[in-house]
CSV table of C-alpha atoms and ligand atoms in Angstrom, one decimal:
chain,number,residue,atom,x,y,z
A,726,MET,CA,92.9,75.1,40.3
A,727,ALA,CA,89.4,74.2,39.3
A,728,ALA,CA,86.0,75.8,39.3
A,729,THR,CA,86.4,78.8,37.0
A,730,PRO,CA,88.3,78.3,33.8
A,731,ALA,CA,88.7,81.6,31.9
A,732,GLY,CA,85.8,81.1,29.5
A,733,GLN,CA,83.3,80.4,32.2
A,734,HIS,CA,84.0,83.5,34.3
A,735,ALA,CA,80.6,84.9,35.3
A,736,HIS,CA,79.4,88.3,33.9
A,737,TRP,CA,76.8,90.9,34.9
A,738,SER,CA,73.7,90.7,32.8
A,739,SER,CA,73.8,94.4,32.1
A,740,ARG,CA,75.6,97.6,33.0
A,741,PHE,CA,72.5,98.6,35.1
A,742,ALA,CA,72.9,95.4,37.2
A,743,PHE,CA,76.6,96.2,37.8
A,744,ILE,CA,75.9,99.8,38.8
A,745,LEU,CA,73.2,98.7,41.2
A,746,ALA,CA,75.4,96.0,42.8
A,747,ALA,CA,78.3,98.4,43.1
A,748,VAL,CA,76.2,101.2,44.5
A,749,GLY,CA,74.7,98.5,46.8
A,750,SER,CA,78.2,97.6,48.0
A,751,ALA,CA,79.1,101.2,48.5
A,752,VAL,CA,75.9,102.4,50.2
A,753,GLY,CA,75.8,100.7,53.6
A,754,LEU,CA,76.3,101.1,57.3
A,755,GLY,CA,79.2,103.3,56.3
A,756,ASN,CA,76.6,105.9,55.1
A,757,LEU,CA,73.9,105.4,57.7
A,758,TRP,CA,75.9,104.6,60.8
A,759,ARG,CA,79.6,105.5,60.4
A,760,PHE,CA,79.2,108.8,58.5
A,761,PRO,CA,76.9,110.4,61.0
A,762,PHE,CA,79.0,109.5,64.0
A,763,GLN,CA,82.3,110.4,62.3
A,764,THR,CA,80.8,113.7,61.3
A,765,GLY,CA,79.6,114.3,64.9
A,766,ASP,CA,82.9,113.2,66.4
A,767,ASN,CA,84.9,115.4,64.0
A,768,GLY,CA,83.0,118.7,64.3
A,769,GLY,CA,80.4,118.6,61.6
A,770,SER,CA,80.7,120.7,58.4
A,771,ALA,CA,84.5,120.9,58.1
A,772,PHE,CA,84.7,117.1,58.2
A,773,VAL,CA,81.9,116.9,55.5
A,774,LEU,CA,83.9,119.1,53.2
A,775,ILE,CA,87.2,117.3,53.7
A,776,TYR,CA,85.4,114.1,53.3
A,777,ILE,CA,84.0,115.1,49.9
A,778,GLY,CA,87.5,116.2,48.9
A,779,CYS,CA,88.9,112.7,49.9
A,780,VAL,CA,86.2,111.0,47.8
A,781,ALA,CA,86.9,113.1,44.7
A,782,LEU,CA,90.7,113.1,44.9
A,783,PHE,CA,91.5,109.7,46.5
A,784,ALA,CA,88.6,107.3,46.5
A,785,LEU,CA,87.4,108.0,43.0
A,786,PRO,CA,90.7,107.5,41.2
A,787,VAL,CA,91.4,104.3,43.2
A,788,LEU,CA,87.9,103.1,42.3
A,789,MET,CA,88.5,103.6,38.6
A,790,ALA,CA,91.9,101.8,38.9
A,791,GLU,CA,90.3,98.9,40.7
A,792,ILE,CA,87.5,98.4,38.2
A,793,ALA,CA,90.0,98.7,35.3
A,794,ILE,CA,92.4,96.1,36.9
A,795,GLY,CA,89.6,93.6,37.5
A,796,ARG,CA,88.0,94.1,34.1
A,797,HIS,CA,91.4,93.7,32.4
A,798,ALA,CA,92.4,90.5,34.2
A,799,GLN,CA,88.9,89.0,34.7
A,800,GLN,CA,89.9,87.3,38.0
A,801,SER,CA,89.8,87.8,41.8
A,802,ALA,CA,91.8,90.7,43.2
A,803,ILE,CA,94.8,88.7,44.1
A,804,SER,CA,95.0,86.8,40.8
A,805,SER,CA,94.2,90.0,38.8
A,806,THR,CA,97.0,92.0,40.3
A,807,ARG,CA,99.4,89.2,39.8
A,808,LYS,CA,98.4,88.6,36.2
A,809,MET,CA,98.4,92.2,35.2
A,810,ALA,CA,101.9,92.8,36.8
A,811,GLN,CA,103.3,89.8,34.9
A,812,GLU,CA,101.7,91.1,31.7
A,813,ALA,CA,103.5,94.4,32.3
A,814,GLY,CA,106.8,92.5,32.8
A,815,ARG,CA,106.9,93.2,36.5
A,816,SER,CA,107.3,90.9,39.5
A,817,ALA,CA,104.4,88.5,40.4
A,818,ASN,CA,104.9,89.7,43.9
A,819,TRP,CA,102.8,92.7,43.1
A,820,ALA,CA,99.9,90.3,44.0
A,821,ILE,CA,100.6,91.8,47.4
A,822,VAL,CA,98.3,94.6,46.4
A,823,GLY,CA,95.5,92.1,46.0
A,824,TRP,CA,96.4,90.3,49.3
A,825,VAL,CA,96.3,93.5,51.4
A,826,CYS,CA,92.9,94.5,49.9
A,827,THR,CA,91.4,91.0,50.3
A,828,ALA,CA,92.6,90.8,53.9
A,829,GLY,CA,91.1,94.3,54.6
A,830,GLY,CA,87.7,93.4,53.0
A,831,PHE,CA,87.5,90.1,54.9
A,832,LEU,CA,88.3,91.8,58.2
A,833,ILE,CA,85.7,94.5,57.7
A,834,LEU,CA,83.1,91.7,57.2
A,835,THR,CA,83.9,90.2,60.6
A,836,THR,CA,82.7,93.3,62.6
A,837,TYR,CA,80.3,94.6,60.0
A,838,SER,CA,78.1,91.7,60.5
A,839,VAL,CA,78.0,92.3,64.3
A,840,ILE,CA,76.7,95.9,63.8
A,841,ALA,CA,74.3,94.7,61.0
A,842,GLY,CA,73.0,92.1,63.4
A,843,GLN,CA,72.2,94.8,65.9
A,844,VAL,CA,70.5,96.8,63.2
A,845,LEU,CA,68.3,93.8,62.4
A,846,ALA,CA,67.5,93.3,66.1
A,847,TYR,CA,66.5,97.0,66.4
A,848,SER,CA,64.3,96.8,63.3
A,849,ALA,CA,62.5,93.8,64.8
A,850,SER,CA,62.1,95.6,68.1
A,851,GLY,CA,60.6,98.7,66.4
A,852,PHE,CA,58.0,96.7,64.4
A,853,TYR,CA,57.2,94.8,67.5
A,854,GLY,CA,56.4,98.0,69.3
A,855,GLY,CA,59.5,97.9,71.5
A,856,PHE,CA,60.7,101.5,71.3
A,857,SER,CA,57.9,102.8,73.4
A,858,GLN,CA,58.7,100.3,76.2
A,859,PRO,CA,61.4,101.1,78.7
A,860,ASP,CA,64.7,100.1,77.2
A,861,GLY,CA,62.7,98.6,74.4
A,862,ALA,CA,65.3,99.1,71.6
A,863,ASN,CA,67.3,96.4,73.3
A,864,LEU,CA,64.2,94.2,73.6
A,865,PHE,CA,65.8,91.5,71.4
A,866,TYR,CA,69.4,92.6,72.0
A,867,ARG,CA,70.4,91.8,75.5
A,868,GLY,CA,73.5,90.0,76.5
A,869,GLU,CA,76.3,88.5,74.5
A,870,PHE,CA,74.4,85.4,73.5
A,871,THR,CA,71.7,87.4,71.7
A,872,GLN,CA,74.3,89.6,70.1
A,873,LEU,CA,76.0,86.5,68.7
A,874,ALA,CA,72.7,85.0,67.5
A,875,TRP,CA,71.9,88.2,65.5
A,876,HIS,CA,75.5,88.3,64.2
A,877,ALA,CA,75.1,84.6,63.1
A,878,GLY,CA,71.7,85.3,61.5
A,879,PHE,CA,73.0,88.2,59.5
A,880,MET,CA,76.1,86.2,58.4
A,881,ILE,CA,73.9,83.2,57.3
A,882,ILE,CA,71.7,85.5,55.1
A,883,THR,CA,74.9,86.9,53.6
A,884,VAL,CA,76.3,83.4,52.9
A,885,LEU,CA,73.0,82.2,51.4
A,886,ILE,CA,73.0,85.0,48.9
A,887,VAL,CA,76.7,84.7,47.9
A,888,ALA,CA,76.3,80.9,47.6
A,889,ARG,CA,73.8,81.4,44.9
A,890,GLY,CA,76.3,83.2,42.7
A,891,LEU,CA,76.5,86.3,40.8
A,892,LYS,CA,73.3,86.3,38.7
A,893,GLY,CA,71.1,84.2,41.0
A,894,GLY,CA,72.2,85.8,44.2
A,895,ILE,CA,74.1,89.2,44.3
A,896,GLU,CA,72.5,90.7,41.2
A,897,GLN,CA,68.9,89.7,42.1
A,898,VAL,CA,69.2,91.0,45.6
A,899,ALA,CA,70.7,94.3,44.5
A,900,THR,CA,68.2,95.0,41.7
A,901,PHE,CA,65.3,94.3,44.0
A,902,LEU,CA,66.6,96.0,47.2
A,903,MET,CA,68.4,99.1,46.0
A,904,PRO,CA,65.3,100.8,44.4
A,905,LEU,CA,63.4,100.0,47.6
A,906,PHE,CA,66.2,101.5,49.6
A,907,PHE,CA,66.1,104.8,47.7
A,908,VAL,CA,62.3,105.1,48.1
A,909,MET,CA,62.5,104.5,51.9
A,910,LEU,CA,65.5,106.8,52.2
A,911,ILE,CA,63.7,109.7,50.5
A,912,GLY,CA,60.5,109.1,52.5
A,913,LEU,CA,62.2,109.0,55.9
A,914,THR,CA,64.3,112.0,55.1
A,915,ILE,CA,61.3,114.1,54.1
A,916,TYR,CA,59.6,113.0,57.3
A,917,SER,CA,62.6,113.9,59.4
A,918,LEU,CA,63.2,117.3,57.8
A,919,ALA,CA,59.5,118.1,58.2
A,920,THR,CA,59.2,117.1,61.8
A,921,GLY,CA,62.7,117.6,63.2
A,922,ALA,CA,65.2,120.5,63.7
A,923,ALA,CA,65.9,120.9,59.9
A,924,SER,CA,67.6,124.2,59.8
A,925,GLU,CA,70.0,123.4,62.7
A,926,ALA,CA,70.9,120.1,61.0
A,927,ILE,CA,71.6,121.9,57.7
A,928,ALA,CA,73.7,124.5,59.3
A,929,TYR,CA,75.6,121.8,61.2
A,930,LEU,CA,76.4,119.8,58.1
A,931,PHE,CA,77.0,122.6,55.6
A,932,THR,CA,78.2,125.8,57.2
A,933,PRO,CA,82.0,125.4,57.1
A,934,ASP,CA,83.7,125.8,60.4
A,935,PHE,CA,87.4,125.0,60.2
A,936,SER,CA,88.2,125.6,63.8
A,937,ALA,CA,87.8,122.0,64.7
A,938,VAL,CA,90.1,120.6,62.0
A,939,THR,CA,93.3,118.7,63.0
A,940,GLY,CA,95.5,116.1,61.4
A,941,GLN,CA,93.1,113.4,62.7
A,942,THR,CA,90.2,115.0,60.8
A,943,PHE,CA,92.1,114.0,57.6
A,944,VAL,CA,92.8,110.5,58.9
A,945,ALA,CA,89.1,110.0,59.8
A,946,ALA,CA,87.9,111.5,56.5
A,947,LEU,CA,90.2,109.4,54.4
A,948,GLY,CA,89.3,106.2,56.2
A,949,GLN,CA,85.6,107.0,55.9
A,950,ALA,CA,85.9,107.8,52.2
A,951,PHE,CA,87.6,104.5,51.4
A,952,PHE,CA,85.3,102.6,53.6
A,953,SER,CA,82.2,104.2,52.2
A,954,VAL,CA,83.1,103.9,48.5
A,955,SER,CA,84.1,100.3,49.1
A,956,VAL,CA,87.6,100.7,47.7
A,957,ALA,CA,90.9,99.1,48.8
A,958,SER,CA,89.1,96.0,49.9
A,959,ALA,CA,89.2,93.7,46.8
A,960,ILE,CA,85.5,94.2,46.1
A,961,MET,CA,85.6,96.6,43.2
A,962,ILE,CA,88.4,94.6,41.5
A,963,THR,CA,86.2,91.5,41.8
A,964,TYR,CA,83.0,93.3,40.7
A,965,GLY,CA,85.1,94.8,37.8
A,966,SER,CA,86.2,91.4,36.8
A,967,TYR,CA,82.5,90.5,36.0
A,968,LEU,CA,82.3,93.5,33.6
A,969,SER,CA,82.3,93.2,29.8
A,970,LYS,CA,84.6,95.3,27.7
A,971,ASP,CA,82.0,97.7,26.5
A,972,THR,CA,81.3,99.3,29.8
A,973,ASN,CA,82.5,102.8,30.4
A,974,ILE,CA,84.7,102.6,33.6
A,975,GLY,CA,85.1,106.4,34.0
A,976,SER,CA,81.5,107.3,34.0
A,977,SER,CA,80.4,104.3,36.0
A,978,SER,CA,82.9,105.1,38.7
A,979,ILE,CA,81.8,108.7,38.9
A,980,LEU,CA,78.2,107.5,39.2
A,981,ILE,CA,79.0,105.0,41.9
A,982,ALA,CA,81.1,107.5,44.0
A,983,SER,CA,78.5,110.3,43.6
A,984,ALA,CA,75.6,108.1,44.5
A,985,ASP,CA,77.4,107.0,47.6
A,986,THR,CA,78.3,110.5,48.6
A,987,LEU,CA,74.8,111.7,48.0
A,988,VAL,CA,73.3,109.0,50.2
A,989,ALA,CA,75.8,109.9,53.0
A,990,LEU,CA,74.6,113.5,52.8
A,991,ILE,CA,71.0,112.6,52.7
A,992,ALA,CA,71.5,110.2,55.6
A,993,GLY,CA,72.9,113.2,57.5
A,994,LEU,CA,69.8,115.2,56.6
A,995,MET,CA,67.7,112.3,57.9
A,996,ILE,CA,69.5,111.7,61.2
A,997,PHE,CA,70.7,115.1,62.4
A,998,PRO,CA,67.3,116.9,62.5
A,999,ILE,CA,66.2,114.2,64.9
A,1000,VAL,CA,69.4,114.4,66.9
A,1001,PHE,CA,69.0,118.2,67.3
A,1002,MET,CA,65.3,118.1,67.9
A,1003,VAL,CA,65.8,116.3,71.2
A,1004,GLY,CA,69.2,117.9,72.0
A,1005,ILE,CA,71.4,114.8,71.8
A,1006,ASP,CA,75.1,115.5,71.6
A,1007,PRO,CA,76.0,114.8,67.9
A,1008,ALA,CA,79.4,113.6,69.1
A,1009,ALA,CA,77.8,110.7,71.0
A,1010,GLY,CA,80.1,108.4,69.0
A,1011,LEU,CA,79.7,104.9,67.8
A,1012,GLY,CA,76.3,104.5,69.5
A,1013,LEU,CA,74.7,107.5,67.9
A,1014,ILE,CA,72.1,105.7,65.9
A,1015,PHE,CA,71.6,102.9,68.4
A,1016,THR,CA,71.2,105.0,71.6
A,1017,ALA,CA,70.1,108.4,70.3
A,1018,LEU,CA,67.6,107.4,67.7
A,1019,PRO,CA,65.5,104.8,69.6
A,1020,ALA,CA,65.1,107.3,72.4
A,1021,VAL,CA,63.6,109.7,70.0
A,1022,PHE,CA,61.4,107.2,68.3
A,1023,ALA,CA,60.0,106.3,71.7
A,1024,ASP,CA,58.4,109.8,72.0
A,1025,MET,CA,57.4,110.3,68.4
A,1026,PRO,CA,53.9,109.6,67.0
A,1027,ALA,CA,54.1,106.3,65.1
A,1028,GLY,CA,57.7,106.1,66.4
A,1029,ASN,CA,57.8,102.3,66.5
A,1030,ILE,CA,56.9,102.0,62.8
A,1031,ILE,CA,59.2,104.9,61.7
A,1032,GLY,CA,62.0,103.5,63.9
A,1033,GLY,CA,61.5,99.9,62.6
A,1034,ALA,CA,61.5,101.3,59.1
A,1035,PHE,CA,64.7,103.2,59.7
A,1036,PHE,CA,66.5,100.1,60.9
A,1037,ALA,CA,65.0,98.1,58.1
A,1038,LEU,CA,66.5,100.6,55.7
A,1039,ALA,CA,69.9,100.2,57.4
A,1040,PHE,CA,69.6,96.5,57.1
A,1041,ILE,CA,68.9,96.6,53.4
A,1042,ALA,CA,72.0,98.9,53.0
A,1043,ALA,CA,74.0,96.5,55.1
A,1044,ILE,CA,73.1,93.3,53.3
A,1045,THR,CA,74.0,94.6,49.8
A,1046,SER,CA,77.4,95.6,51.3
A,1047,SER,CA,78.1,92.4,53.2
A,1048,ILE,CA,77.5,90.2,50.2
A,1049,SER,CA,80.2,92.2,48.3
A,1050,LEU,CA,82.6,91.9,51.3
A,1051,LEU,CA,82.2,88.1,51.3
A,1052,GLU,CA,82.3,87.8,47.5
A,1053,GLY,CA,85.8,89.4,47.4
A,1054,THR,CA,87.3,86.4,49.3
A,1055,VAL,CA,84.9,83.8,47.9
A,1056,ALA,CA,85.9,84.6,44.3
A,1057,PHE,CA,89.6,84.0,45.3
A,1058,VAL,CA,89.0,80.7,47.1
A,1059,GLU,CA,86.7,79.4,44.4
A,1060,GLU,CA,89.4,80.2,41.8
A,1061,HIS,CA,92.2,78.5,43.7
A,1062,SER,CA,90.7,75.5,45.3
A,1063,ASP,CA,88.4,72.6,44.5
A,1064,PHE,CA,85.7,74.0,46.8
A,1065,SER,CA,82.5,74.8,45.1
A,1066,ARG,CA,81.1,78.3,45.6
A,1067,PRO,CA,78.6,77.3,48.3
A,1068,THR,CA,81.3,75.5,50.3
A,1069,ALA,CA,83.7,78.4,50.0
A,1070,ALA,CA,80.9,80.8,51.0
A,1071,TRP,CA,80.0,78.8,54.1
A,1072,LEU,CA,83.6,78.2,55.2
A,1073,LEU,CA,84.6,81.9,54.9
A,1074,GLY,CA,81.3,83.0,56.4
A,1075,PHE,CA,82.0,80.8,59.3
A,1076,PHE,CA,85.6,82.1,59.8
A,1077,ALA,CA,84.3,85.7,59.6
A,1078,PHE,CA,81.6,84.9,62.1
A,1079,MET,CA,84.2,83.5,64.5
A,1080,ILE,CA,86.5,86.5,64.3
A,1081,GLY,CA,83.5,88.8,64.8
A,1082,ALA,CA,82.3,86.8,67.8
A,1083,GLY,CA,85.8,87.1,69.3
A,1084,ALA,CA,85.5,90.9,68.9
A,1085,VAL,CA,82.1,90.8,70.7
A,1086,TRP,CA,83.6,88.8,73.6
A,1087,SER,CA,86.6,91.0,74.1
A,1088,SER,CA,84.7,94.1,73.3
A,1089,ASP,CA,87.2,96.6,74.6
A,1090,PHE,CA,90.2,95.3,72.9
A,1091,GLY,CA,89.1,93.1,70.1
A,1092,GLY,CA,86.3,95.1,68.5
A,1093,LEU,CA,88.2,98.3,68.4
A,1094,PHE,CA,91.4,96.6,67.3
A,1095,VAL,CA,89.8,94.8,64.4
A,1096,ASP,CA,88.0,98.1,63.4
A,1097,TRP,CA,91.3,100.0,63.6
A,1098,LEU,CA,93.2,97.3,61.7
A,1099,SER,CA,90.8,97.2,58.8
A,1100,GLY,CA,89.5,100.8,58.7
A,1101,SER,CA,92.5,102.9,59.7
A,1102,PHE,CA,95.4,100.7,58.5
A,1103,LEU,CA,94.6,98.1,55.9
A,1104,LEU,CA,92.2,100.3,53.9
A,1105,PRO,CA,94.6,103.3,53.5
A,1106,LEU,CA,97.5,100.9,52.9
A,1107,GLY,CA,95.5,99.0,50.2
A,1108,GLY,CA,94.5,102.2,48.6
A,1109,LEU,CA,98.1,103.4,48.5
A,1110,LEU,CA,99.2,100.1,47.0
A,1111,VAL,CA,96.4,100.2,44.3
A,1112,ALA,CA,97.4,103.7,43.3
A,1113,VAL,CA,101.1,102.9,43.1
A,1114,PHE,CA,100.2,99.8,41.1
A,1115,ALA,CA,98.0,101.7,38.6
A,1116,GLY,CA,100.2,104.7,38.5
A,1117,TRP,CA,103.8,103.3,38.6
A,1118,VAL,CA,103.8,99.6,38.0
A,1119,ILE,CA,101.4,99.2,35.1
A,1120,PRO,CA,102.3,101.2,31.9
A,1121,LYS,CA,100.1,104.2,31.3
A,1122,SER,CA,99.2,102.8,27.8
A,1123,LEU,CA,97.7,99.7,29.3
A,1124,MET,CA,95.6,101.6,31.8
A,1125,ARG,CA,94.5,103.9,28.9
A,1126,GLU,CA,93.5,100.9,26.8
A,1127,GLU,CA,91.3,99.6,29.6
A,1128,MET,CA,89.8,103.0,30.1
A,1129,SER,CA,89.3,103.7,26.5
A,1130,HIS,CA,85.9,105.2,26.9
A,1131,ALA,CA,87.1,107.9,29.2
A,1132,SER,CA,87.7,111.4,27.8
A,1133,ASN,CA,91.3,112.6,27.6
A,1134,GLY,CA,90.6,115.0,30.4
A,1135,LEU,CA,89.2,112.4,32.8
A,1136,PHE,CA,92.0,110.0,32.0
A,1137,ALA,CA,94.6,112.7,32.6
A,1138,PHE,CA,92.9,113.5,36.0
A,1139,PHE,CA,92.8,109.8,36.9
A,1140,HIS,CA,96.4,109.1,36.0
A,1141,PHE,CA,97.8,112.2,37.7
A,1142,CYS,CA,95.9,111.3,40.9
A,1143,VAL,CA,97.0,107.7,41.1
A,1144,LYS,CA,100.6,108.6,40.2
A,1145,PHE,CA,101.3,111.9,42.1
A,1146,VAL,CA,98.4,112.7,44.4
A,1147,VAL,CA,97.2,109.6,46.1
A,1148,PRO,CA,100.5,107.9,47.1
A,1149,PRO,CA,102.1,110.8,49.0
A,1150,ALA,CA,98.9,112.1,50.5
A,1151,ILE,CA,97.8,108.7,51.7
A,1152,GLY,CA,101.3,107.8,52.8
A,1153,PHE,CA,101.3,110.9,55.0
A,1154,ILE,CA,97.8,110.3,56.4
A,1155,LEU,CA,98.7,106.7,57.1
A,1156,PHE,CA,101.7,107.8,58.9
A,1157,LEU,CA,99.7,110.3,61.0
A,1158,GLY,CA,97.2,107.5,61.9
A,1159,LEU,CA,100.0,105.2,63.0
A,1160,ASP,CA,101.6,108.0,65.0
A,1161,ALA,CA,98.3,108.6,66.7
A,1162,LYS,CA,97.8,105.0,67.5
A,1163,PHE,CA,101.3,104.0,68.7
A,1164,ASN,CA,103.0,107.2,69.5
A,1165,GLY,CA,100.3,109.2,71.1
A,1166,GLY,CA,100.2,111.6,68.1
A,1167,ALA,CA,103.6,113.1,69.1
A,1168,ILE,CA,104.9,113.7,65.6
A,1169,GLY,CA,101.5,115.0,64.4
A,1170,ALA,CA,101.6,117.5,67.3
A,1171,MET,CA,105.1,118.5,66.4
A,1172,LEU,CA,104.0,119.3,62.9
A,1173,GLY,CA,101.2,121.4,64.3
A,1174,LEU,CA,98.5,118.9,63.3
A,1175,GLY,CA,97.6,117.8,66.8
B,2282,LIG,N1,80.9,100.6,51.7
B,2282,LIG,C1,80.2,99.8,52.6
B,2282,LIG,C2,79.5,100.7,53.6
B,2282,LIG,O1,79.5,101.9,53.4
B,2282,LIG,C3,81.2,99.0,53.4
B,2282,LIG,C4,82.2,98.3,52.6
B,2282,LIG,C5,83.5,98.6,52.7
B,2282,LIG,C6,81.8,97.4,51.7
B,2282,LIG,C7,84.4,98.0,51.9
B,2282,LIG,C8,82.7,96.8,50.8
B,2282,LIG,C9,84.0,97.1,51.0
B,2282,LIG,O2,78.8,100.3,54.4
């Protein structure tokens, strides 16, 4: 037990820095890569509506709970949940909440970096003028060795930032890159709406059509909501632990969740006009932004620059998320070992790289399995545990004390959700997901949700 005695625990330099870092964590490939293809795979507008419902009813309350837990205990996710449970006179084994979340966050990082590496390679290709050459998007991304090299490069950048610590690394990067991200996002979206099939995209995203909804739509929407808002993965507990007591947790959480949702919707408005303009199937799946978009950029005036800029935008979003993913585990290791922060960051970055590399090598099994394990299993389970912890294990008065700035109405909403809404709903959705994975969806079909 060395490194961070209680008094020296780092803190954000301002509320603004915290918000930018937290929004930076939330806004990422989840918004620019995962949200569009999940929307496409799940039938468009109905998914979007269910997704927004999942953010408001499930992800937002869990987000508030996590920030409050971290701020109260001022430690990493695992230590914070243990400490708070003990304080409430409950078993120290409740640290399992922190363990599940930390494992989920770390596993996400392993494959996140692979995709982010591809984003980086495509951005380079665009600026190099590659999109207008045959198969040019893959100019710098051919074969497993190159994939691993970009994956390694992205991981090294992540480690270098996290090694510099909270103020010198994470905060600086977020306060510099997030404003840049928003300017680029708005610029590219206006361009896309003006030149692409805008009305078709708007109809696709916002005209509700519930005919395509099944039980799996809910599984997908929930997983996407948790992934996108960065909850259930130790990050928001850790970022909350760097907060001072005078920050309003309720309003900050609403701001973070709304900004993230807004960016997802804007990203939809940026990507789908282009997809529809050239008649690509929106359900093209995982590869939507990697196969569909470069093909379009190839035929567009200034397509290389626009395409390079699009992938640069995605890279900025990804790096401010990956540093948070690594930070969740680094904070824990730093707290519980004699390793310095840089050593912890390099070691964990290396492990994450190796697991991600394994996923690349065994692409059919490994990649999908790691993604399923983190996205469809550990995240819902972690969210369920956080809600049970905040709703049932920790006394209401203690949660209220930590969220003293929130209005009575907001607190009542929060507490009702973590106590009565999130646990049964997520329990059921988790069950449907497991049923689909291991049982061919038989029980879901029996319930009329197939
Ligand atoms: N929210 C990030 C994104 O949308 C990914 C992430 C998930 C980051 C979980 C931290 C924790 O890309």
